[in-house]
Coordinates of C-alpha atoms and ligand atoms in Angstrom, one line a residue:
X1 CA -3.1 7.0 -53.5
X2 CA -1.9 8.9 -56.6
X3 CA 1.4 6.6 -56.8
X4 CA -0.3 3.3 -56.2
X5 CA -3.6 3.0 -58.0
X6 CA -2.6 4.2 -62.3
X7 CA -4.5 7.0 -63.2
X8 CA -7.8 6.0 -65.7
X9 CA -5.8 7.5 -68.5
X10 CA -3.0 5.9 -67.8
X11 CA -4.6 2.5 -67.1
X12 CA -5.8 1.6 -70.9
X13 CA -2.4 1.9 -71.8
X14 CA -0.7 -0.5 -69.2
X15 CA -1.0 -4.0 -70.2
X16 CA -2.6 -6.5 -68.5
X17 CA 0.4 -8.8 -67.7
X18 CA 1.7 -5.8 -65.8
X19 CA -1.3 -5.1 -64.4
X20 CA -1.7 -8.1 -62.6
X21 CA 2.2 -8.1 -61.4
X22 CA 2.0 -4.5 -59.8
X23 CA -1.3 -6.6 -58.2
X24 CA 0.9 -9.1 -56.8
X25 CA 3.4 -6.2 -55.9
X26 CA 0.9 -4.5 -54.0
X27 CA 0.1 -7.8 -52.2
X28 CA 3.4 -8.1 -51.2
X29 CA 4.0 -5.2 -49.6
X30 CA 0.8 -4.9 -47.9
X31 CA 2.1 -8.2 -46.5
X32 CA 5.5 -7.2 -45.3
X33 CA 3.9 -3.8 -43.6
X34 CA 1.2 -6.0 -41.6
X35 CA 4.3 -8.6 -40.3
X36 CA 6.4 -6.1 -39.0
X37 CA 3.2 -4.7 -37.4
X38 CA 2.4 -8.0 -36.0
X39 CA 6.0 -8.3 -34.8
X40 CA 6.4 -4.8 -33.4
X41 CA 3.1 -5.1 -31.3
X42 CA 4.5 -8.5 -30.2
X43 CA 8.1 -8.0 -29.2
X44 CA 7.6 -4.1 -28.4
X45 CA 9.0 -1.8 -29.8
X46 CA 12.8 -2.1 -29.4
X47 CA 14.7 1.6 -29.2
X48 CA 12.0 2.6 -26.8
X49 CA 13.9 2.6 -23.3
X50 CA 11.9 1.2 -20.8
X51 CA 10.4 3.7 -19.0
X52 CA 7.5 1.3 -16.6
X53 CA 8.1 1.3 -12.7
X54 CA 10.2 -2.0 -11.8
X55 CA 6.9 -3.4 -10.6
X56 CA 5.5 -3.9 -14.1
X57 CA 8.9 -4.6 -15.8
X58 CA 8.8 -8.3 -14.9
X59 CA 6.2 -10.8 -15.9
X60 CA 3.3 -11.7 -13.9
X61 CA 1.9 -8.4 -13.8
X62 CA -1.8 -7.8 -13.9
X63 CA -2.2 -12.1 -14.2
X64 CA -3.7 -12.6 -11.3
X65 CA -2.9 -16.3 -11.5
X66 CA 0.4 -15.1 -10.5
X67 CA 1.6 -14.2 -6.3
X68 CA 2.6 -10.8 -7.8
X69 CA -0.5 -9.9 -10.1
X70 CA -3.0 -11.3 -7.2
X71 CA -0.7 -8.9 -4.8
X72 CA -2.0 -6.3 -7.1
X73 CA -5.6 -7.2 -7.2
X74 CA -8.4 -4.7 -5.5
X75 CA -7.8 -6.1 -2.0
X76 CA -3.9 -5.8 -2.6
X77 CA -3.0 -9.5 -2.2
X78 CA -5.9 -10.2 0.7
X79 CA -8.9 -11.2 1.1
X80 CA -10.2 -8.5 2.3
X81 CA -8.7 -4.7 3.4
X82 CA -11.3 -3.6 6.2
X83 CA -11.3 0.3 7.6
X84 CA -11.8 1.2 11.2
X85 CA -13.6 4.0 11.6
X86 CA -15.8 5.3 14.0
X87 CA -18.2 6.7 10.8
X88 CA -18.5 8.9 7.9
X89 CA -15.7 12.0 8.0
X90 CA -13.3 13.7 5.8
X91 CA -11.4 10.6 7.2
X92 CA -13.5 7.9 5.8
X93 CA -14.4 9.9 2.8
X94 CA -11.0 10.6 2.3
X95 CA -9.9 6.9 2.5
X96 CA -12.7 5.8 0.1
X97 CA -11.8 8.5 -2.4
X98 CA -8.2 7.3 -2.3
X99 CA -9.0 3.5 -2.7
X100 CA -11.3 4.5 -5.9
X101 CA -8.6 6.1 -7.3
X102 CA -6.4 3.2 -6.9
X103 CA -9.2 0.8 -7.2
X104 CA -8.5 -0.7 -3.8
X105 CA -11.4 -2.1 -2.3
X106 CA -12.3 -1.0 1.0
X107 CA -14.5 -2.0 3.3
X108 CA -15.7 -0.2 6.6
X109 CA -17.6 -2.3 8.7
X110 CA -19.7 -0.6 11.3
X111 CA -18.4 0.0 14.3
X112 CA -20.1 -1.9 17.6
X113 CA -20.3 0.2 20.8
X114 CA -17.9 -0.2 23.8
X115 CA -19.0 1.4 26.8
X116 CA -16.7 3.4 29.3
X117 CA -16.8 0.7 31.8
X118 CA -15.2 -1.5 29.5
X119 CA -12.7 1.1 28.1
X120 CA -11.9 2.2 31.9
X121 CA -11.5 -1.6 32.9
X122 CA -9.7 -2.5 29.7
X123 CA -7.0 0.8 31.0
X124 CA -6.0 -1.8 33.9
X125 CA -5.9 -4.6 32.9
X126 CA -2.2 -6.0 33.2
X127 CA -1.1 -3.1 34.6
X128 CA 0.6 -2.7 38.2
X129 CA -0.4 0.8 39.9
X130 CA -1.2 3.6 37.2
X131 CA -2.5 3.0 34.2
X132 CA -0.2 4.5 31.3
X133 CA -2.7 3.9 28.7
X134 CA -4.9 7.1 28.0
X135 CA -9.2 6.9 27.4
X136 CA -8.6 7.6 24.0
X137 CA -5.7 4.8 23.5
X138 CA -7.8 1.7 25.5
X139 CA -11.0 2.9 23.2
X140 CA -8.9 2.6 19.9
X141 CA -7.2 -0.5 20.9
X142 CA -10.5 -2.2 22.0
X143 CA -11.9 -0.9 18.5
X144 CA -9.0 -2.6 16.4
X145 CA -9.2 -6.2 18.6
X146 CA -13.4 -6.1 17.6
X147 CA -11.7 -5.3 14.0
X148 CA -9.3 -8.2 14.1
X149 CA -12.6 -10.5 15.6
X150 CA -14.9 -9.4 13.1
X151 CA -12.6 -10.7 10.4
X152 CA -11.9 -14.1 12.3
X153 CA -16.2 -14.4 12.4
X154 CA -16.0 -13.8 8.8
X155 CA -13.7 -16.8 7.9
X156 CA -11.3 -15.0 6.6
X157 CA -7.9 -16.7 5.4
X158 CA -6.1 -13.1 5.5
X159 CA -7.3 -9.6 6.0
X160 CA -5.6 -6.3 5.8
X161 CA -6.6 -3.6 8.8
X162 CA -6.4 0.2 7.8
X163 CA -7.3 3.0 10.1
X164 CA -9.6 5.8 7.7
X165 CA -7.3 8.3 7.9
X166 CA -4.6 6.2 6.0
X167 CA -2.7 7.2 2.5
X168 CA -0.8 5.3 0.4
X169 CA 0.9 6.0 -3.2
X170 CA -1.0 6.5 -6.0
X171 CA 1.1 3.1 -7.2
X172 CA 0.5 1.2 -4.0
X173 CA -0.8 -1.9 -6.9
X174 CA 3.0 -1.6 -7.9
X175 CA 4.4 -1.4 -4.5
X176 CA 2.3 -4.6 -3.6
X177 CA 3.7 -6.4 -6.7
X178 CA 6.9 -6.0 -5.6
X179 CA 6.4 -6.7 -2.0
X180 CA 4.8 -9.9 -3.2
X181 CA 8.1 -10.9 -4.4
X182 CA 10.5 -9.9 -1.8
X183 CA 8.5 -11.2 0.7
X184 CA 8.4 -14.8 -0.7
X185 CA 12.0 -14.1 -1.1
X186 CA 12.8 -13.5 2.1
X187 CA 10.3 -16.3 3.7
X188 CA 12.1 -18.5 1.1
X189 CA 8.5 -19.4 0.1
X190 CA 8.4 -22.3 -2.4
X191 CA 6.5 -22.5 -6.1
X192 CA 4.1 -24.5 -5.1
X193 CA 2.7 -21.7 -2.7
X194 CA 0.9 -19.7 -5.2
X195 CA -0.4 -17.1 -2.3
X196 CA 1.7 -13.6 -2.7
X197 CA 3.3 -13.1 0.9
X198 CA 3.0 -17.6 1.8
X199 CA 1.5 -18.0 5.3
X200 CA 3.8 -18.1 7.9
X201 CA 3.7 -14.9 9.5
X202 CA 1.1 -13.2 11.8
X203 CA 1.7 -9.8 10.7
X204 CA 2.4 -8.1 8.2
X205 CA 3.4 -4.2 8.4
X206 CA 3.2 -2.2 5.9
X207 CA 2.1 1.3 7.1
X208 CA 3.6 2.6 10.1
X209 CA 5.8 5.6 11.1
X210 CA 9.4 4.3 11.1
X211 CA 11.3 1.2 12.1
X212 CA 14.5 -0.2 13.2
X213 CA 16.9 -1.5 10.3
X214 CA 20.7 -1.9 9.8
X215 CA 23.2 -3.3 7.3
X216 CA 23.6 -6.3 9.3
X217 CA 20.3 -6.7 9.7
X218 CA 19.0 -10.3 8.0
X219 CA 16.8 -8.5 5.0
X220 CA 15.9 -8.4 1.3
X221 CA 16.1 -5.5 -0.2
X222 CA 15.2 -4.4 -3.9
X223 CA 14.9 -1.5 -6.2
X224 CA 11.7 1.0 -6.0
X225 CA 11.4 3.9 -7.5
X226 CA 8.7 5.7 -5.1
X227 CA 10.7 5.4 -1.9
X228 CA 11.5 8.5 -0.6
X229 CA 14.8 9.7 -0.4
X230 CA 16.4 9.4 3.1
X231 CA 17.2 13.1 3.2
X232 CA 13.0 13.5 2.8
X233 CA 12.0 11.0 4.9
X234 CA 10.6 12.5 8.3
X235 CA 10.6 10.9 12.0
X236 CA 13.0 8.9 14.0
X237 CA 13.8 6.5 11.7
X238 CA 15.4 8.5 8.9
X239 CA 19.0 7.4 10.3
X240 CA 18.0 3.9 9.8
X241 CA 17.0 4.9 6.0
X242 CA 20.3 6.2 5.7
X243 CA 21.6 2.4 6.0
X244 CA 19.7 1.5 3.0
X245 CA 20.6 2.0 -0.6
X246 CA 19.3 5.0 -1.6
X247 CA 16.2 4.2 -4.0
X248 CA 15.6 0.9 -2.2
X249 CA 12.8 -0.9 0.3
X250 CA 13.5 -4.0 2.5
X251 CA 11.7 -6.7 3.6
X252 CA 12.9 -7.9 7.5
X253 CA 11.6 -9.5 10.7
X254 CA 9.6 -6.4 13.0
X255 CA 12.7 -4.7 14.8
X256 CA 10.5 -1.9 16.3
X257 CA 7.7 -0.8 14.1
X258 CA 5.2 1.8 15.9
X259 CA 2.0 3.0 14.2
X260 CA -0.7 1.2 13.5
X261 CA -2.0 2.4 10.1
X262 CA -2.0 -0.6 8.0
X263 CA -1.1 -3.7 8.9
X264 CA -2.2 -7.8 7.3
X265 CA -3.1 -10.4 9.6
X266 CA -3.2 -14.3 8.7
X267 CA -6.2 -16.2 10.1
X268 CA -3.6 -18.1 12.6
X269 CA -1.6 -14.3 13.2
X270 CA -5.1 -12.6 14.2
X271 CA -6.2 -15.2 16.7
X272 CA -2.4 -15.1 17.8
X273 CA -2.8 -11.0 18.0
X274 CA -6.5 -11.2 20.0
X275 CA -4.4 -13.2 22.5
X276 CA -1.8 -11.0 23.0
X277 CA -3.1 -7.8 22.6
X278 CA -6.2 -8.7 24.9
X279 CA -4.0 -8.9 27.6
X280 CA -3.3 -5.0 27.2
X281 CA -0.7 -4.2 29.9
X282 CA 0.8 -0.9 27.5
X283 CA 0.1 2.6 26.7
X284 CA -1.2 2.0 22.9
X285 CA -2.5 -0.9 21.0
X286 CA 0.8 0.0 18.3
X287 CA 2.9 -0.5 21.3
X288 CA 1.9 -3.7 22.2
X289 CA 1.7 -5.3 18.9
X290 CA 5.4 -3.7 18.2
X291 CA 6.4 -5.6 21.7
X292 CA 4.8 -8.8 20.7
X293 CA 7.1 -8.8 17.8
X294 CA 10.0 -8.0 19.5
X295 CA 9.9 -10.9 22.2
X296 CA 8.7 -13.2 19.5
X297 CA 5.5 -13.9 20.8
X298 CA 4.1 -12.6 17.3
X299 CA 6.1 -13.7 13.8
X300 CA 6.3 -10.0 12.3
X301 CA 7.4 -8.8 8.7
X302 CA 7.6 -5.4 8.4
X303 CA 8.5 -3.2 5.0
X304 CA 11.0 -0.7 5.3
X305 CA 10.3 2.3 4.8
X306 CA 6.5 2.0 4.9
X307 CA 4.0 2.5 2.4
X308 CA 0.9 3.3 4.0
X309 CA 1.2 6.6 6.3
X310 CA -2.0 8.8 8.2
X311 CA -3.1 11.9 6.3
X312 CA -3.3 14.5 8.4
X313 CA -5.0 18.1 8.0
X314 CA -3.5 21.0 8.4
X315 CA -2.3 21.9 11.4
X316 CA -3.0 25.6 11.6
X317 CA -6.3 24.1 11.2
X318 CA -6.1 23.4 15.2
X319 CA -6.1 19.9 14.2
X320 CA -6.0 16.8 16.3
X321 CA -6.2 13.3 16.0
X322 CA -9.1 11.2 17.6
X323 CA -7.3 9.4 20.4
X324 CA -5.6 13.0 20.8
X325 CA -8.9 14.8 21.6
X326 CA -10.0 11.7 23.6
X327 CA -7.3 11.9 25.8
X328 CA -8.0 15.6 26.3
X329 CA -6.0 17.8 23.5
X330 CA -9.0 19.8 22.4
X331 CA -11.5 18.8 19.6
X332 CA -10.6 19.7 16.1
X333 CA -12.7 22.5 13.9
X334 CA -15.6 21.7 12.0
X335 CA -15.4 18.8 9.7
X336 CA -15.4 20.7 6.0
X337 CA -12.4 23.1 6.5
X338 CA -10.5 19.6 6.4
X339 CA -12.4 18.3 3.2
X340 CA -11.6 21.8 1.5
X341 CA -7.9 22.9 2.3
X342 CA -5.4 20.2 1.7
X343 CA -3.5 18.3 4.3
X344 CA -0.3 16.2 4.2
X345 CA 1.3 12.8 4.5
X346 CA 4.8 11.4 5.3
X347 CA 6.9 10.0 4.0
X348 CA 4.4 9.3 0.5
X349 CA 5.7 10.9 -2.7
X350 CA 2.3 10.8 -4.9
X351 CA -0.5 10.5 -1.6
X352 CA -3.9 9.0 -3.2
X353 CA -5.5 11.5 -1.1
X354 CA -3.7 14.4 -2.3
X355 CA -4.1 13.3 -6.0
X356 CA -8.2 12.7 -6.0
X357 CA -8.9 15.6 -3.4
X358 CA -6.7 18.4 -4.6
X359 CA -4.9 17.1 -7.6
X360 CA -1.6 17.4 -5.9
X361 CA 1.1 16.1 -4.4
X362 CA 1.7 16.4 -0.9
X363 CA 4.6 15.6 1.1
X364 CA 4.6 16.4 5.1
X365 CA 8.0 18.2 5.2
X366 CA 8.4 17.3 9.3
X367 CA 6.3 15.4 11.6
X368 CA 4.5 17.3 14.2
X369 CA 3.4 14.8 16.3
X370 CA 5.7 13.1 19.0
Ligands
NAG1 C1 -6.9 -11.0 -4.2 O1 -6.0 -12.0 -4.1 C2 -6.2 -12.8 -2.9 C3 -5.0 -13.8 -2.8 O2 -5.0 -14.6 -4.0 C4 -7.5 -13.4 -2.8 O3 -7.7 -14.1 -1.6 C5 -8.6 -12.4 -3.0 O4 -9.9 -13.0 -3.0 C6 -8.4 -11.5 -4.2 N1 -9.3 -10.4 -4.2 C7 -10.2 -10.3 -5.2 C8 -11.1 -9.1 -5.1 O5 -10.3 -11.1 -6.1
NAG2 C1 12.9 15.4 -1.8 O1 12.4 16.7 -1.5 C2 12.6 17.7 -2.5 C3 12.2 19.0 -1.9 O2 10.9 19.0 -1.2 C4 11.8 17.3 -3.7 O3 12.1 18.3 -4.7 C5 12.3 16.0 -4.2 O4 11.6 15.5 -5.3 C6 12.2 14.9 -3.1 N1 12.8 13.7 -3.6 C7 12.5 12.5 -3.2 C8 13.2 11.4 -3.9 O5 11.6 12.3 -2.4

């Protein structure tokens, strides 16, 4: 203040012809500070280094005109992302937690009833002799194909299935982004396809529990910085990590996914996994679906390593999954000892869960299931 304006004493003695010029001077400057305002906020400021995931680095993000910034819209790319569940639990109220934090938007439809009969008949149905598949396996599997058919009755060009005890990253918007272009990399997708995977596939894998991959293995692979390193990664398929570039993800055709946690469907891929997977003939739904990729009779695209993994309480908690007690492990404690003491999930280095629950991080350091 005191250097700019002339003090009222000073100011009868400055004449007027100066006056005015330290006026114009003022002017000025005020001028050249606002442009290289205007062009800092424009061009960014440039000795910052840049220190946004990849995701964001390139254009396209957040426009959802774009395949990348619709992959990173609230359904993730979709038109929908719908959560089977059998009804509220720390599992459902887990999931929906998570999605809010990542504003995902989930859906949980209601589940309809299927009666033992039908989960009993369903056990041998293309099977020769004993039935491999467990109660608790036929029941889930019948509950994902009335999943998959209540998203064909709704008309839906591509939906994404979840089961409710699924996590994902807290930057799974990021991850999607990226996806997005990899996948229409790999598919060799042309510009004129504005959607973020293109169409022709029936499945799309993104959450399940390790899969097959190899250097010579037809793939793209790309840079992202939330994979988990291969040393950390836990199940079978850490060896197959190892033959990626540490730091990376790969998009490929379905070797041998397993786990059903999250996975896309197309309209056409859905009615194409109702017809295969109604013809059971397996121990679990995951199973069959990973086998109807393998012998072709289902065009799957899996991400390697996976994004979406289950959350699972605490073990010394006596904790087991549904189709576990189903198929006659034991029921689990009461409900709110898994809503107040915090679980863990693979192979995911900042879980949703984790974060909105219990502020945390919460990497499972080994599986303890199969
Ligand atoms: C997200 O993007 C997909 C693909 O463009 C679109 O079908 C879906 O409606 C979008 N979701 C929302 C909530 O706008
Ligand atoms: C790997 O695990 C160690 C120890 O738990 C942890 O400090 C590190 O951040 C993890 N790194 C990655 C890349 O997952």
């Amino acid at each position: 203040m005191l250097g700019v304006f002339p003090s009222q004493k000073s100011f009868d003695k400055v004449p007027a012809m100066a006056l005015r010029r330290k006026g114009q001077d003022r002017i000025k400057l005020l001028t050249v500070i606002t442009l290289i305002f205007v062009v800092l906020y424009l061009y960014g400021i440039p000795s910052l280094p840049p220190t946004r995931p990849e995701s964001r680095r390139k254009p396209g993000w957040q426009d959802r005109s774009t395949p990348r910034g619709a992959a990173s819209n609230s359904t993730l790319g979709f038109q929908k992302i719908l959560a089977l569940s059998k009804g509220p639990s720390w599992r459902s109220r887990g999931l929906l937690a998570a999605a809010g934090h990542s504003s995902v938007n989930v859906e949980i439809p209601r589940q309809p009833h299927i009666t033992s009969e039908m989960i009993d008949a369903f056990r041998h149905i293309g099977v020769k002799g004993e039935s491999q598949m467990p109660h608790g396996s036929a029941h889930a599997w019948l509950a994902h194909l009335d999943l998959i058919k209540y998203g064909v009755s709704s008309g839906l060009d591509t939906f994404m299935i979840v089961e409710d005890d699924v996590d994902w990253d807290v930057s799974v918007k990021g991850q999607m982004a990226l996806i997005s272009d990899n996948v229409r990399k790999f598919l060799e997708v042309t510009k004129s396809d504005s959607s973020p995977y293109g169409r022709s596939w029936d499945v799309l894998w993104l959450g399940h529990c390790g899969e097959h991959t190899d250097v010579d293995t037809p793939r793209v692979e790309f840079a992202d910085s939330t994979v988990p390193l291969a040393a950390n990664y836990t199940g079978w398929a850490d060896k197959y990590l190892k033959l990626l570039k540490p730091g990376n993800r790969a998009i490929q055709r379905a070797i041998n996914p397993v786990c059903s946690f999250g996975y896309a469907l197309t309209a056409h891929g859905a009615q194409r996994v109702l017809d295969w997977a109604g013809k059971g003939g397996s121990e679990a739904y995951d199973i069959k679906l990973m086998l109807g990729c393998k012998l072709n009779q289902l065009d799957c695209i899996t991400v390697t390593p996976e994004i979406m993994h289950h959350y699972t309480p605490s073990k010394a908690l006596g904790y087991h999954s549904l189709v576990q007690a189903e198929n006659g492990k034991g029921a689990s404690v009461a409900e709110e000892t898994y809503e107040t003491t915090m679980g863990a999930t693979e192979n995911i280095r900042q879980s949703a869960r984790c974060r909105v629950l219990f502020d945390s991080t919460c990497v499972k350091k080994q599986r303890d299931y199969f």
